[in-house]
mmCIF file of C-alpha atoms and ligand atoms in Angstrom:
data_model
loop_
_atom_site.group_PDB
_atom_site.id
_atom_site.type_symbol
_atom_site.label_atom_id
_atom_site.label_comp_id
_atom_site.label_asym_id
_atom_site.label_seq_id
_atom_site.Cartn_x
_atom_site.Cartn_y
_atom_site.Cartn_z
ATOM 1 C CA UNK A 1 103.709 116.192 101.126
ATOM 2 C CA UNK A 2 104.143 116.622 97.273
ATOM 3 C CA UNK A 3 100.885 117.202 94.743
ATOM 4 C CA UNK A 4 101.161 113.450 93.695
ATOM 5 C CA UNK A 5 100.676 112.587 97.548
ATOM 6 C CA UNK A 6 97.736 114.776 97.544
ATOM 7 C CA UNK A 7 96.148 113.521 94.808
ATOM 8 C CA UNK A 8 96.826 110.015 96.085
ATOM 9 C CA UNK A 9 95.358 110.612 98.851
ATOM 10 C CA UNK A 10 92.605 112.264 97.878
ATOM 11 C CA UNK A 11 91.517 109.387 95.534
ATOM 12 C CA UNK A 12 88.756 107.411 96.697
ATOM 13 C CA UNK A 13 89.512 103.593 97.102
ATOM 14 C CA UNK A 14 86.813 100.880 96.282
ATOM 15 C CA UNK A 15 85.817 97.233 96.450
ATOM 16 C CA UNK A 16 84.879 95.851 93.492
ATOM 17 C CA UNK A 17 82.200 93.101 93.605
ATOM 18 C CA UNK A 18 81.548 89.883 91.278
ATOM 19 C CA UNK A 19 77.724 90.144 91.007
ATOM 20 C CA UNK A 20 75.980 86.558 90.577
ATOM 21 C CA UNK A 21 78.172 84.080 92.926
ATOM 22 C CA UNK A 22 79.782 86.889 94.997
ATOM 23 C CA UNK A 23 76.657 89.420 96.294
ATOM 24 C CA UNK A 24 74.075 87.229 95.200
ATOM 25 C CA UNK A 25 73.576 83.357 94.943
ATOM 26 C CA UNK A 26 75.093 82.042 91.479
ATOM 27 C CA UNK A 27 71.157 80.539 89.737
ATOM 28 C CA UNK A 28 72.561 80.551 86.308
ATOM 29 C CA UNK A 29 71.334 83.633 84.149
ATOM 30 C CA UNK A 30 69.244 86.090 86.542
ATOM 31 C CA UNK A 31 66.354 86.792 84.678
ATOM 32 C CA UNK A 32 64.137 87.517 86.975
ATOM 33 C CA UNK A 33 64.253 89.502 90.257
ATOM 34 C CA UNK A 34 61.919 87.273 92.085
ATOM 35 C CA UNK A 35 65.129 84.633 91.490
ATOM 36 C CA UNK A 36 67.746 86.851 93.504
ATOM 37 C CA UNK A 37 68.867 85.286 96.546
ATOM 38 C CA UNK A 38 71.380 87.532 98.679
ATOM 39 C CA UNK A 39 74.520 85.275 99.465
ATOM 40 C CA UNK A 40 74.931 84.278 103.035
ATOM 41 C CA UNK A 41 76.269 87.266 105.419
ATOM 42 C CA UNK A 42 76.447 89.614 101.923
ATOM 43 C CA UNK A 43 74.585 92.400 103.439
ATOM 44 C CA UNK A 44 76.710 92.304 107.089
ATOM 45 C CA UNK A 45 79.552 92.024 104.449
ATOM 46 C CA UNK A 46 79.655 95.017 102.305
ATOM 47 C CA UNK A 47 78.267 97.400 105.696
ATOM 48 C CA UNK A 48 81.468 96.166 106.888
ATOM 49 C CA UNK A 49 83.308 97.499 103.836
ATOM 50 C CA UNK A 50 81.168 100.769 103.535
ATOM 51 C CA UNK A 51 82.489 101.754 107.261
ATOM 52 C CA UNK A 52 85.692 101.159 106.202
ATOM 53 C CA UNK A 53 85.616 103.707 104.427
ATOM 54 C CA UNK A 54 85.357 101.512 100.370
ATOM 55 C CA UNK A 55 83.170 102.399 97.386
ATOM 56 C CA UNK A 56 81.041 99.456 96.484
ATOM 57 C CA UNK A 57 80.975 98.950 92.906
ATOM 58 C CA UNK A 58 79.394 96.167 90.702
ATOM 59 C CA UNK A 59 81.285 95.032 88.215
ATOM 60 C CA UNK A 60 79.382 91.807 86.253
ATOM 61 C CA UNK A 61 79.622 89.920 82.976
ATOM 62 C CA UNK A 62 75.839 89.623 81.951
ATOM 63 C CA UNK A 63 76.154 88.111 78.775
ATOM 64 C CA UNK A 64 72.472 86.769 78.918
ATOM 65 C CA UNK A 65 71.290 90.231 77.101
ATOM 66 C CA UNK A 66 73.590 88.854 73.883
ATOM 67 C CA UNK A 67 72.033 85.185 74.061
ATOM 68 C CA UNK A 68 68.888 86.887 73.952
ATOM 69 C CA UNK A 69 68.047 85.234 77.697
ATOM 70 C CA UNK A 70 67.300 88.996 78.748
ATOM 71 C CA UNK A 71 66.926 92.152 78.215
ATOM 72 C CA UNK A 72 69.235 95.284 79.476
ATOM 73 C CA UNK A 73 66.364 95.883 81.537
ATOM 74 C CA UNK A 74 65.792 92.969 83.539
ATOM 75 C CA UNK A 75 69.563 93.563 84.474
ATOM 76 C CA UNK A 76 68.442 96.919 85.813
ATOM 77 C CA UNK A 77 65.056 95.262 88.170
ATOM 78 C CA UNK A 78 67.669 92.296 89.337
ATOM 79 C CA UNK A 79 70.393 95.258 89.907
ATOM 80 C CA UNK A 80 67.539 96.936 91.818
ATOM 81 C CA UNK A 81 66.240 94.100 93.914
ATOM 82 C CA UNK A 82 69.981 93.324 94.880
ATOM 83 C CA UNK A 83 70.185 96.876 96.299
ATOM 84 C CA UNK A 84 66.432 96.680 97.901
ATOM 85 C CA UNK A 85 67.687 93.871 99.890
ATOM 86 C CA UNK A 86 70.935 95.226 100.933
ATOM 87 C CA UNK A 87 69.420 98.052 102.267
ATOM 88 C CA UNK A 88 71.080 101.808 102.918
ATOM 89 C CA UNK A 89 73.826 100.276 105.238
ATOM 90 C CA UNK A 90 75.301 98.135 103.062
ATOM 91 C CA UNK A 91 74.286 100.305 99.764
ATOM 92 C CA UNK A 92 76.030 99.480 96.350
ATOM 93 C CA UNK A 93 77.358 102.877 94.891
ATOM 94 C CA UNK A 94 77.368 101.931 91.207
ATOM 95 C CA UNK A 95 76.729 99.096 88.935
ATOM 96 C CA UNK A 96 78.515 98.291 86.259
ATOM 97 C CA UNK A 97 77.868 95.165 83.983
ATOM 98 C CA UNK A 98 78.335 94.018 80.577
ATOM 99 C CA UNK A 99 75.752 93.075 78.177
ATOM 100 C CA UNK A 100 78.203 91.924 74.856
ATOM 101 C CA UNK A 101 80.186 88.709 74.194
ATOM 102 C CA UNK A 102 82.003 87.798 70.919
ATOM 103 C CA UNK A 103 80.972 84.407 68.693
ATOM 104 C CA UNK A 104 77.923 82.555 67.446
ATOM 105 C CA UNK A 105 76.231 81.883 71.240
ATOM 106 C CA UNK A 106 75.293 86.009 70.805
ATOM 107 C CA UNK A 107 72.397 85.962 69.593
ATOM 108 C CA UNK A 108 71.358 89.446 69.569
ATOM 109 C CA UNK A 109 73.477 91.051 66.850
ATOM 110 C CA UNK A 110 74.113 94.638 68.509
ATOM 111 C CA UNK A 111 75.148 93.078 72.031
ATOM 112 C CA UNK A 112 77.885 90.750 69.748
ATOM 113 C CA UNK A 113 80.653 91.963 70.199
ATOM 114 C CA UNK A 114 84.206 92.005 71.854
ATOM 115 C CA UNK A 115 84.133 94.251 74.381
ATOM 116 C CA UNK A 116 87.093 95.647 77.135
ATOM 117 C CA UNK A 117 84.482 95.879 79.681
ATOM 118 C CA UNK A 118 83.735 92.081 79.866
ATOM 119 C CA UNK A 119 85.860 90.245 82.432
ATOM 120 C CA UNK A 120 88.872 88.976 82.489
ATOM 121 C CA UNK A 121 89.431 92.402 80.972
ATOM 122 C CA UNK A 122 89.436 95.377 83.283
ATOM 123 C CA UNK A 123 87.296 97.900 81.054
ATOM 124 C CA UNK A 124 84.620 98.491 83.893
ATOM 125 C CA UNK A 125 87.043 98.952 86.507
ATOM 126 C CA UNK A 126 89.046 101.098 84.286
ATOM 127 C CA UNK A 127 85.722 103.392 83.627
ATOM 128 C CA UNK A 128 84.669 102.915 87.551
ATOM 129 C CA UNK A 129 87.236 104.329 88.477
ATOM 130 C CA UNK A 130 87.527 107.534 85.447
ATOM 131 C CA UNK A 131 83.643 108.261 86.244
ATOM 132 C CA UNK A 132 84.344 108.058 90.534
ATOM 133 C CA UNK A 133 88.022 109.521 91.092
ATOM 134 C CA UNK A 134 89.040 105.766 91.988
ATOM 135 C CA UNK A 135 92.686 105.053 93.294
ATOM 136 C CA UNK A 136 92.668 101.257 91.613
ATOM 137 C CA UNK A 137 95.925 100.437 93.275
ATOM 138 C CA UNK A 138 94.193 101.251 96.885
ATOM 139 C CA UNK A 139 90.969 98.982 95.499
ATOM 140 C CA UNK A 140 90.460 96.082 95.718
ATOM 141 C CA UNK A 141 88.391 93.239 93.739
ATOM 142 C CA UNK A 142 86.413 90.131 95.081
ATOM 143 C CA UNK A 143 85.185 86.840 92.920
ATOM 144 C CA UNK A 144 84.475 84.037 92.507
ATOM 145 C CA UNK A 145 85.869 83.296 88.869
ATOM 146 C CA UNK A 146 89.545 83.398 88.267
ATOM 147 C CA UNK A 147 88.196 85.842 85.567
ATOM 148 C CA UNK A 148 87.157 88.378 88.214
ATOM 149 C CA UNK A 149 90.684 87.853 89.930
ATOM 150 C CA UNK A 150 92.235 88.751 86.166
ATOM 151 C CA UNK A 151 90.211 91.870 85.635
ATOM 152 C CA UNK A 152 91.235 92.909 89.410
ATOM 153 C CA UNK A 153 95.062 92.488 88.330
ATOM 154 C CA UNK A 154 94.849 93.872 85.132
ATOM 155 C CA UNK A 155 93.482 96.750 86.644
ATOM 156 C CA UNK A 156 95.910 97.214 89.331
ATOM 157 C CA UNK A 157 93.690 96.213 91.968
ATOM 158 C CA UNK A 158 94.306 93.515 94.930
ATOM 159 C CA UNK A 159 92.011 90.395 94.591
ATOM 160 C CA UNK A 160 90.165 88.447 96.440
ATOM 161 C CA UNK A 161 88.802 84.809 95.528
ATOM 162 C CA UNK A 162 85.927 82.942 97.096
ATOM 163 C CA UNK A 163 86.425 79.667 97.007
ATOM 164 C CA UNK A 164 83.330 78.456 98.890
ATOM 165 C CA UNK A 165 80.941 75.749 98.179
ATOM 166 C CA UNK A 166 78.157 77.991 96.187
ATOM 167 C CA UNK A 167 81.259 78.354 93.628
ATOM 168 C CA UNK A 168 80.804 76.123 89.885
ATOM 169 C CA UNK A 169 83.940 75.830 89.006
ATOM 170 C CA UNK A 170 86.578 73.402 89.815
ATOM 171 C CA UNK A 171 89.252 73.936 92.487
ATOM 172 C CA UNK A 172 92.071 73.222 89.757
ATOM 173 C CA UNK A 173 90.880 76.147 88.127
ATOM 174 C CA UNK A 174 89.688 78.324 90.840
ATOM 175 C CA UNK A 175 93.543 78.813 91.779
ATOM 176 C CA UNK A 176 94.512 81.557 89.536
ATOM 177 C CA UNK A 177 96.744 84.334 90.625
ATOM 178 C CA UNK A 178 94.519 85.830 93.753
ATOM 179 C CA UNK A 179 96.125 87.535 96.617
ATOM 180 C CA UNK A 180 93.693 85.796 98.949
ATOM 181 C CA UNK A 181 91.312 83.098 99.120
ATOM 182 C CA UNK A 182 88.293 83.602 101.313
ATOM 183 C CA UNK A 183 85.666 81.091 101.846
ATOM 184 C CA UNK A 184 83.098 83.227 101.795
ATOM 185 C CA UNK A 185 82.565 87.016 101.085
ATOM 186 C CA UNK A 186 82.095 88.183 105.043
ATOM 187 C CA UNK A 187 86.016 86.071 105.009
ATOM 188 C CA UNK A 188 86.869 88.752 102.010
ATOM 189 C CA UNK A 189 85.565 91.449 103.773
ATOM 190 C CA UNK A 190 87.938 90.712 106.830
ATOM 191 C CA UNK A 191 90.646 89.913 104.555
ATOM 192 C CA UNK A 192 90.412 93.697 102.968
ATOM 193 C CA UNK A 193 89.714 95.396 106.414
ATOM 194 C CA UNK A 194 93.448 93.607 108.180
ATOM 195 C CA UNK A 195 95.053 94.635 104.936
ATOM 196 C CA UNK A 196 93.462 97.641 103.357
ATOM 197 C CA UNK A 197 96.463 100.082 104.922
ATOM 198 C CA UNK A 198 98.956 97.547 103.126
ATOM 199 C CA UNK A 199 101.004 99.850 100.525
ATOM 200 C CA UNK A 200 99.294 99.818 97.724
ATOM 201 C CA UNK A 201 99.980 97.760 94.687
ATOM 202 C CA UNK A 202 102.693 99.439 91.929
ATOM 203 C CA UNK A 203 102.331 96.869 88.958
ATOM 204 C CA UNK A 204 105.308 97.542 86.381
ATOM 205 C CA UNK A 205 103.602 98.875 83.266
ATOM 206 C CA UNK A 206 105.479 96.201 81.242
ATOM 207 C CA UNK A 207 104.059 92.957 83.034
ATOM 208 C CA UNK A 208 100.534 94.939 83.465
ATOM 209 C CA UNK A 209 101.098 95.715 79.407
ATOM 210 C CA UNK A 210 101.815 91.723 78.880
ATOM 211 C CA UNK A 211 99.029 91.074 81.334
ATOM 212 C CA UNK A 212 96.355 92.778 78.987
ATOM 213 C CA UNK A 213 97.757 91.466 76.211
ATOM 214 C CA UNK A 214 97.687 87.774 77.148
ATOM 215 C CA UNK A 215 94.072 88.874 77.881
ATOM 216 C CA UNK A 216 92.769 90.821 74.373
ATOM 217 C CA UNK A 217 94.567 87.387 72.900
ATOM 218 C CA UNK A 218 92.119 85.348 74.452
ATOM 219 C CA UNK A 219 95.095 83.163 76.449
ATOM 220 C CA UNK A 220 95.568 82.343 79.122
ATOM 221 C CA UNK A 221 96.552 85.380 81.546
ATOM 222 C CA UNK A 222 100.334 84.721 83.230
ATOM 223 C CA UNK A 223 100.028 84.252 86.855
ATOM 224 C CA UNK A 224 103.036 85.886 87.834
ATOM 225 C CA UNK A 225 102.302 87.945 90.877
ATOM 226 C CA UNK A 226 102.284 91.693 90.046
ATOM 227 C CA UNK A 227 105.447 93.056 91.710
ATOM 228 C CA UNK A 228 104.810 94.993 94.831
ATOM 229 C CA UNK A 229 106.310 97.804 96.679
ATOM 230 C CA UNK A 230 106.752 96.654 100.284
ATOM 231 C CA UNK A 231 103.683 94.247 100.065
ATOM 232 C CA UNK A 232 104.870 90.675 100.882
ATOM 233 C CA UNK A 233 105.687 88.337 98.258
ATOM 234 C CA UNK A 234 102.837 85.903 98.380
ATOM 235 C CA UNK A 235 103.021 82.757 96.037
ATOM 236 C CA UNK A 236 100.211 82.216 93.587
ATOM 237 C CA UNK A 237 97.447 80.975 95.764
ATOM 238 C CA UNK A 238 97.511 78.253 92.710
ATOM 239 C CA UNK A 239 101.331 77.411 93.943
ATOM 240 C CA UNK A 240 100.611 76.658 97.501
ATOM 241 C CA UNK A 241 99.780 73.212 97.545
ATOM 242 C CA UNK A 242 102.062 71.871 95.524
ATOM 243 C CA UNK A 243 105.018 74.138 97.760
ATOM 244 C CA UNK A 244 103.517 72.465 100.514
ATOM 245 C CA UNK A 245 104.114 69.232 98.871
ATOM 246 C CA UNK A 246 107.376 69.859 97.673
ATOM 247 C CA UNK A 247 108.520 70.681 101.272
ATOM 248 C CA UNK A 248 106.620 67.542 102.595
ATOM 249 C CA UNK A 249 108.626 65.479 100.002
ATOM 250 C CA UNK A 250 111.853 66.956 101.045
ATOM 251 C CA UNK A 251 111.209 66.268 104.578
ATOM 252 C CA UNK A 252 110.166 62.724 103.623
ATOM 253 C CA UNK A 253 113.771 62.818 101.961
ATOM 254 C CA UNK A 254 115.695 63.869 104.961
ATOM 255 C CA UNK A 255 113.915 61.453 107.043
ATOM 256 C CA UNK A 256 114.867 58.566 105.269
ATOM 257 C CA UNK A 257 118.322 59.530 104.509
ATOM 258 C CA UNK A 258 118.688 60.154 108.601
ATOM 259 C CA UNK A 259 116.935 56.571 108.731
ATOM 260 C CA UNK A 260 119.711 54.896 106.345
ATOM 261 C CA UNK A 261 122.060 52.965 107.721
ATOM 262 C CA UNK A 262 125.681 54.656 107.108
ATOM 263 C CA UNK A 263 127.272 51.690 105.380
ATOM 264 C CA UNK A 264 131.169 51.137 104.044
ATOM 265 C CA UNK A 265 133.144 48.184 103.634
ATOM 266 C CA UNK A 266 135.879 49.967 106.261
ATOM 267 C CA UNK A 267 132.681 49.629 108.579
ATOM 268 C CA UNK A 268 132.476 46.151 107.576
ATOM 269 C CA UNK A 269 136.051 45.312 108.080
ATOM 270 C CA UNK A 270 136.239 46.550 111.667
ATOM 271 C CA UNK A 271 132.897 44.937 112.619
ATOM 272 C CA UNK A 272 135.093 41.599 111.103
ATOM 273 C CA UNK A 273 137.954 42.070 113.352
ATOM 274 C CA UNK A 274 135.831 42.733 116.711
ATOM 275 C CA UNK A 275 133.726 39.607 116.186
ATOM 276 C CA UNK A 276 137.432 37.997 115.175
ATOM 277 C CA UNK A 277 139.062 39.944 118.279
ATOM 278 C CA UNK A 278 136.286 38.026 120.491
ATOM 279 C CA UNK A 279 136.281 34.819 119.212
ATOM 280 C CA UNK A 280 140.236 34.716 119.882
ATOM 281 C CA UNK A 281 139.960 36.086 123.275
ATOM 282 C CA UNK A 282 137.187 33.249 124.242
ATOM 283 C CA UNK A 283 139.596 31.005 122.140
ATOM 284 C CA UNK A 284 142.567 32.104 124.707
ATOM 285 C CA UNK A 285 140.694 32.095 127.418
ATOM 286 C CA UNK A 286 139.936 28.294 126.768
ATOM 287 C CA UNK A 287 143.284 27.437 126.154
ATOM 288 C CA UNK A 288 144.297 29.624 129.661
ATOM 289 C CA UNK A 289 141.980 27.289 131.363
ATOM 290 C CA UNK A 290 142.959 23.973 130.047
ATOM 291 C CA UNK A 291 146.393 24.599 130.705
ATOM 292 C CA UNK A 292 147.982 24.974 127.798
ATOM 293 C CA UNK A 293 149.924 28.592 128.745
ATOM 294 C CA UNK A 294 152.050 29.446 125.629
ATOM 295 C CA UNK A 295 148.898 28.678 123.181
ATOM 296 C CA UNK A 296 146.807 30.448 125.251
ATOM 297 C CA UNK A 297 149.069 33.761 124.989
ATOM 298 C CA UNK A 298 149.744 33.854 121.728
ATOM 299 C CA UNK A 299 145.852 33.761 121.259
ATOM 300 C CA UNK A 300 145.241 36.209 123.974
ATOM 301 C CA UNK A 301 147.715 38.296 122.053
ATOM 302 C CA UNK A 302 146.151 37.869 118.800
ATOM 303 C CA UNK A 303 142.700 39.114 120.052
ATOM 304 C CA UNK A 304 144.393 42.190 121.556
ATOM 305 C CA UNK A 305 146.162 42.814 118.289
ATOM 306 C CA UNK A 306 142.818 42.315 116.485
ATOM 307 C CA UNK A 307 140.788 44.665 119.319
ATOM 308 C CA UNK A 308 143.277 47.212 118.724
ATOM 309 C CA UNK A 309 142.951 47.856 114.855
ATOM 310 C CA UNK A 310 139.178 47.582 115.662
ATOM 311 C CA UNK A 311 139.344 50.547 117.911
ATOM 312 C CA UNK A 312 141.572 51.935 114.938
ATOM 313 C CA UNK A 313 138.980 51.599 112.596
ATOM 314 C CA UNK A 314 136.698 52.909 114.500
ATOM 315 C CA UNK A 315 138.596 55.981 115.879
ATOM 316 C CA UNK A 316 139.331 57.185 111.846
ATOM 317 C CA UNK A 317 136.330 56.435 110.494
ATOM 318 C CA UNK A 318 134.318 58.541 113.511
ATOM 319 C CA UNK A 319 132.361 61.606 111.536
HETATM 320 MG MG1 MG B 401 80.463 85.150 89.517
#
């Protein structure tokens, strides 16, 4: 095993965690611990994720401090509740969260400002993992923002996107460029526990380079899927539905082409000459009766003649 396997392996892997909407029921701004509200089956959740062996690491976008809603330290008593009610088995190993935002809504003149720590950028992962020996491409990152998912990407990590009911946004835009869509962060948990062994994600430095870019621009983040080193291909969880109804279309398609009838005017002609063929048989067969013998034969032999450039027809024209 080389030194760079070592290290590897010696790295420590995490989950990162989406604060208000992922661990804790999304209220609006937090301002108050007596508001926090665990999120159904978070606690049985991240235990889950702790025995696998993951760091549990905060990483939120608390912009309230810089619209003067709060202060740093409320953060730090809701940060502290959160933990209080998780208790030691399902214990949060750092929080990270950031206080600035760029623009007019910050109020608070030393929180404005545009910061690489608030999401979609990956800043807090990026120091997570400095300050905790973090392999990012072993981590992984659950939210329920498309902006989480972008930070998780960005940063190298795998992603996971709740797109349960407690969510605010709209599904339209809560398809962004996830690996996996859980409905519900004990779903996320399984997800990362079946696929945690997965090789880990290599992004190429160019498209992770163009990924941060798009980001510090402010547009809107590709959602190419970071290329992956024997990690299947998944679409673009935002891709899936309309795949599935491209492939519903095509089958409509193909059904109604197999419903078609197969029409040509050589098709035509022989369906002419049988009902011709018939009507001079019955036409012969008339004459045969009444008597009249050489009238009836040359009809009879007319309807063979027409019968047998039916079958002629038919024969070359057989697919
Ligand atoms: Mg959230």
């Amino acid at each position: 095993m080389s030194n760079a396997d070592r290290a590897h392996r010696a790295a420590r892997r995490a989950v990162f965690l989406d604060r208000d909407g992922t661990i804790i029921e999304d209220t609006g701004f937090v301002d108050d611990p007596a508001k926090v509200r665990l999120a159904p089956g978070a606690a049985d959740a991240l235990a889950r994720l702790r025995r696998a062996g993951f760091m549990l690491v905060v990483a939120s976008n608390q912009s309230g401090v810089a619209r003067g809603l709060m202060t740093e330290e409320t953060v730090h008593a809701v940060n502290a509740r959160i933990a209080e009610l998780l208790g030691d088995k399902a214990g949060l190993d750092a929080f990270y969260y950031c206080p600035f935002l760029d623009g007019d809504e910050a109020v608070v003149g030393e929180y404005r400002k545009d910061s690489d720590w608030r999401k979609p950028r990956p800043g807090m992962l990026r120091a997570a993992a400095r300050e905790h020996g973090i392999d990012l491409r072993r981590s992984w990152m659950i939210g329920d923002a498309p902006r989480d998912v972008e930070a998780g990407r960005a940063a190298g990590c795998r992603t996971v996107l709740l797109a349960g009911a407690t969510a605010g946004t709209s599904p339209p835009e809560r398809c962004s460029a996830a690996d996996y869509l859980a409905a519900s962060l004990t779903e996320a948990a399984k997800i990362v526990e079946q696929f945690m062994d997965g090789q880990p994600v290599i992004l190429e430095e160019p498209a992770a380079q163009a990924r941060a870019s798009a980001i510090a621009a402010g547009a809107e983040a590709p959602t190419t899927p970071a290329t992956s080193v024997g990690w299947p291909a998944l679409p673009p969880a935002g891709e899936v539905p309309a795949l599935l109804r491209e492939i519903r279309d095509q089958l409509d398609r193909a059904h109604r082409r197999e419903r078609q009838p197969d029409f040509s005017f050589v098709k035509l002609l022989g369906t002419l000459l049988q009902l011709l063929a018939i009507v001079a048989g019955l036409w012969g067969t008339v004459s045969l009766v009444s008597g009249s013998d050489a009238a009836a034969a040359s009809r009879l032999l007319l309807a063979c003649l027409l019968q047998l450039m039916c079958v002629t027809i038919h024969v070359t024209t057989r697919e």
